[in-house]
Short mmCIF file of C-alpha atoms in Angstrom, two decimals:
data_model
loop_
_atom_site.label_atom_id
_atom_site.label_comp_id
_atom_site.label_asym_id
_atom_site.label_seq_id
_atom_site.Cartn_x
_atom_site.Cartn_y
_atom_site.Cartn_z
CA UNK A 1 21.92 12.46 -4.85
CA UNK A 2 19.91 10.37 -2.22
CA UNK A 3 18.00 12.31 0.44
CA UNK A 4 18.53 12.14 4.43
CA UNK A 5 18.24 8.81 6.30
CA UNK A 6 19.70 5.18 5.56
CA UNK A 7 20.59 3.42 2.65
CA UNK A 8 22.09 5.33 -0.44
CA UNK A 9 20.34 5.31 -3.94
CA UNK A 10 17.21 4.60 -5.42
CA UNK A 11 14.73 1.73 -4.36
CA UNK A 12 15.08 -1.78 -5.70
CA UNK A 13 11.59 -3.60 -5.91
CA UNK A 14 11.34 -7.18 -6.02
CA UNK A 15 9.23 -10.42 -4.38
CA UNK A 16 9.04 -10.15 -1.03
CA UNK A 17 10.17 -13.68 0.93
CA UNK A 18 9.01 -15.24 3.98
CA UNK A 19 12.25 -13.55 5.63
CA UNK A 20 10.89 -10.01 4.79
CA UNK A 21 8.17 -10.54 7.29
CA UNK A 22 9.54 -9.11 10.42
CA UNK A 23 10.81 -6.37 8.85
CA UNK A 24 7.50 -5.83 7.00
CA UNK A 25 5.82 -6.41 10.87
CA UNK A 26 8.33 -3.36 11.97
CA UNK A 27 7.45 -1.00 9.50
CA UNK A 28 4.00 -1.83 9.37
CA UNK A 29 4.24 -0.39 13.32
CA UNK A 30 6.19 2.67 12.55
CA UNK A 31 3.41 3.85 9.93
CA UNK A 32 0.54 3.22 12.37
CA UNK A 33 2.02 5.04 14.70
CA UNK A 34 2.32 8.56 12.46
CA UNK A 35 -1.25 8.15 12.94
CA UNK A 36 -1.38 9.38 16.18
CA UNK A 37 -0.62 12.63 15.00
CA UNK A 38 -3.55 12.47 12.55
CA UNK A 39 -7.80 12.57 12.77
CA UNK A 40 -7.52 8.95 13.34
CA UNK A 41 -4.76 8.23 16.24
CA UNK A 42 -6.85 4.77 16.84
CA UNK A 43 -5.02 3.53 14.19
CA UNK A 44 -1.70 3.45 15.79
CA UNK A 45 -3.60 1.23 18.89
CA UNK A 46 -4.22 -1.54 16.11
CA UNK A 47 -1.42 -3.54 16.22
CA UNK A 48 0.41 -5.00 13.14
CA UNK A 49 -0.43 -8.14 11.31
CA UNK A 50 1.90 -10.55 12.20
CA UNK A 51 5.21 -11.46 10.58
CA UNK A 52 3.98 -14.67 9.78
CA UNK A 53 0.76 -12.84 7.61
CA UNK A 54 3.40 -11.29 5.59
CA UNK A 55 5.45 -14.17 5.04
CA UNK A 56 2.62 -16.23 4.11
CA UNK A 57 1.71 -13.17 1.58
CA UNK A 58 5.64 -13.49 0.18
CA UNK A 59 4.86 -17.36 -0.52
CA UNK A 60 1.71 -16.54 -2.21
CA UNK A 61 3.67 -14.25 -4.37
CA UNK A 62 1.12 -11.05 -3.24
CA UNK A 63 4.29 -9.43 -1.57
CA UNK A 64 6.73 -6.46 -2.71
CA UNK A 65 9.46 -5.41 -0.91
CA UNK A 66 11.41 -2.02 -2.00
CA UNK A 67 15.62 -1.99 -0.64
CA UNK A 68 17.89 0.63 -0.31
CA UNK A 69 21.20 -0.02 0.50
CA UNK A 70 19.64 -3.76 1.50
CA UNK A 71 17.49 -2.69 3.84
CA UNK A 72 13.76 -3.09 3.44
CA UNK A 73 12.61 0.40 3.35
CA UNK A 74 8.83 -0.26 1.88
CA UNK A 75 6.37 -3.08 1.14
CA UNK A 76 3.12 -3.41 -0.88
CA UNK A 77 0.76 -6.92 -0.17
CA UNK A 78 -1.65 -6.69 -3.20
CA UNK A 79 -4.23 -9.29 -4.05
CA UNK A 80 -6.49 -10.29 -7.84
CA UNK A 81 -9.58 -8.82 -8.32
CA UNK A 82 -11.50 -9.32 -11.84
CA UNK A 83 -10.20 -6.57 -14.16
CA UNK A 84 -7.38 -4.85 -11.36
CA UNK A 85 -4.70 -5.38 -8.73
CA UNK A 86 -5.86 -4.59 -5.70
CA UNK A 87 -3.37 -2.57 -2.95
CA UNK A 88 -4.10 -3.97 -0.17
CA UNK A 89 -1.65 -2.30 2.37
CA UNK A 90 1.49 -0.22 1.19
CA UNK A 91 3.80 1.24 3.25
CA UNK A 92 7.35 3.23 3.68
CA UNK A 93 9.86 2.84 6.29
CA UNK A 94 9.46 6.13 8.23
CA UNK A 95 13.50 6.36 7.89
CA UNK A 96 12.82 6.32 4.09
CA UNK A 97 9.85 8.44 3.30
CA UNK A 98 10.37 10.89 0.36
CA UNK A 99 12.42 8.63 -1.47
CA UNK A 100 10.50 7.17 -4.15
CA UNK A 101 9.59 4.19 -2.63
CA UNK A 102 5.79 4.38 -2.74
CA UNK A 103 6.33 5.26 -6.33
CA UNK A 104 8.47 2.23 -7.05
CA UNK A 105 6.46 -0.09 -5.29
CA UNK A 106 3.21 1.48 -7.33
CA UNK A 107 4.98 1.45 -10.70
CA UNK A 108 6.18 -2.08 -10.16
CA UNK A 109 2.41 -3.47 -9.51
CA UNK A 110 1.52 -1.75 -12.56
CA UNK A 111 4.00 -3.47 -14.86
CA UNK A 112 2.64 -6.81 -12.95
CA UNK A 113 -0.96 -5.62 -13.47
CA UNK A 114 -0.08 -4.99 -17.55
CA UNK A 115 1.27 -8.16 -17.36
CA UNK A 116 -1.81 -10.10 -15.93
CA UNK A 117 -3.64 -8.05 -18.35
CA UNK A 118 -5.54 -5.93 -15.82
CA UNK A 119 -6.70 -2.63 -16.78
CA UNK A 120 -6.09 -0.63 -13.45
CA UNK A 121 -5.01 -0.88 -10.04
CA UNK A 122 -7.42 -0.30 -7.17
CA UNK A 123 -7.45 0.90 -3.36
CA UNK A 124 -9.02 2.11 -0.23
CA UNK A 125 -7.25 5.13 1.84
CA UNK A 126 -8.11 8.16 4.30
CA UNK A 127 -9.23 11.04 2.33
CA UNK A 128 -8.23 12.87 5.61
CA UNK A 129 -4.58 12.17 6.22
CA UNK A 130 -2.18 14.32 4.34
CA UNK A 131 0.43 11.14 3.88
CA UNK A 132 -2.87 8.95 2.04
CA UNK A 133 -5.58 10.42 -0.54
CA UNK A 134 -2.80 13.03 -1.32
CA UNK A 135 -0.16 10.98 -2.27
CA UNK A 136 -1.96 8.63 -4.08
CA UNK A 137 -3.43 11.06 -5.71
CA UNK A 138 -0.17 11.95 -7.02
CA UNK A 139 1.14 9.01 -7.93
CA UNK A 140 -2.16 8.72 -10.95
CA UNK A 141 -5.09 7.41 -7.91
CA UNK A 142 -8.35 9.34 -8.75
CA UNK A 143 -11.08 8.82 -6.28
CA UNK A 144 -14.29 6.45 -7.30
CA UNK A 145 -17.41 7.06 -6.40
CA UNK A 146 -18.79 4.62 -4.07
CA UNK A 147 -21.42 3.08 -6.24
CA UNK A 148 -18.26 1.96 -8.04
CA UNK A 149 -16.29 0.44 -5.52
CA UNK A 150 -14.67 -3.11 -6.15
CA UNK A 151 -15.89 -5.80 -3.63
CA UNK A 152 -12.02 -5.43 -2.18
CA UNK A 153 -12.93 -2.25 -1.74
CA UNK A 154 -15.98 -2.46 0.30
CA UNK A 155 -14.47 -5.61 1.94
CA UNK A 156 -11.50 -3.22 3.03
CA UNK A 157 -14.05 -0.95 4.37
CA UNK A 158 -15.81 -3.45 6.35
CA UNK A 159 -12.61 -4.80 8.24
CA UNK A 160 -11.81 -1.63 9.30
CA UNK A 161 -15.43 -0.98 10.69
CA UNK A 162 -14.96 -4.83 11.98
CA UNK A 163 -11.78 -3.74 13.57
CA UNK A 164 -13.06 -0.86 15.54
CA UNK A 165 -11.68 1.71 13.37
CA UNK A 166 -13.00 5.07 12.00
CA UNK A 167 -13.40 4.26 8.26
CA UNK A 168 -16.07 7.31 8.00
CA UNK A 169 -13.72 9.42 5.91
CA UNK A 170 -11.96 6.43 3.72
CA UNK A 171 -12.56 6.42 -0.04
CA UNK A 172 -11.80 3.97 -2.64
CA UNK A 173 -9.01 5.05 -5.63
CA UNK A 174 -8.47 3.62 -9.12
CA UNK A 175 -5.24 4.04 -11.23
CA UNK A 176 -6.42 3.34 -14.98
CA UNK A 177 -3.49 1.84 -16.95
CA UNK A 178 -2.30 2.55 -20.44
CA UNK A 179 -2.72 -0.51 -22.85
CA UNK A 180 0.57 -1.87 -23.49
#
């Protein structure tokens, strides 16, 4: 039985296309703005990357999009690094939270990642916010220690701190992967 909200039944992942960006712009917004209610409400002053950003992502085939009922209800932009995937910004449709979506959009970069022959997948997040560290956490992420951090990592890091932003309590996460 599908929870509360729109769409009926479970998410559909696939390559995101240029015409995914607005909606990826939209719910890009909506997260940032939970934030206000968080340790770090400057994130929800940080306006989205534009439409186009994701679009160009979609061509450069570093974009998935989850659907229910059609709708986009989720996205993950995800980039190479030497032995991972790298999640580069991942989020859920306020409307569709609690879903599954994270999880499908996770599990789906981890069939890519066997596929590319990469060994985990790899990410910065908010230790601090109940909606980041925590999830991932469930969904396999264990935290790495920061003498171990990927150079996407510390690059992630370093926009933030770039941007303005409070990246004092963000930590880096790896998902290993079982050899196919």
């Amino acid at each position: 039985m599908s929870g509360p909200g729109p769409g009926r039944g479970a998410p559909r992942v696939e390559a995101g296309r240029r015409a995914d960006g607005a909606d990826c712009a939209r719910i890009e917004h909506a997260c940032a703005r939970m934030f206000l209610a968080s340790p770090h409400p400057e994130v929800a002053a940080d306006g989205p990357a534009p439409a186009a950003a994701f679009a160009d992502c979609a061509e450069a085939g570093r974009l998935l999009v989850a659907r229910i009922g059609g709708r986009v209800a989720g996205f993950l932009v995800w980039e190479v690094e030497r032995d991972s995937l790298h999640v580069c910004e991942l989020d859920v449709d306020p409307a569709f939270q609690r879903r599954g979506v994270a999880r499908a959009l996770i599990s789906a970069l981890a069939r890519r990642a066997r596929a590319m022959d990469r060994a985990a997948l790899t990410l910065t997040t908010y230790a601090d916010v109940p909606w980041n560290a925590p999830v991932y956490a469930r969904l396999g992420f264990a935290p790495i220690p920061p003498e171990e951090w990927t150079p996407e990592c510390r690059a992630d890091v370093a926009a933030l701190r770039r941007a303005g932003l409070d990246a004092s309590s963000r930590i880096a996460m790896r998902r290993d992967l079982e050899a196919r």
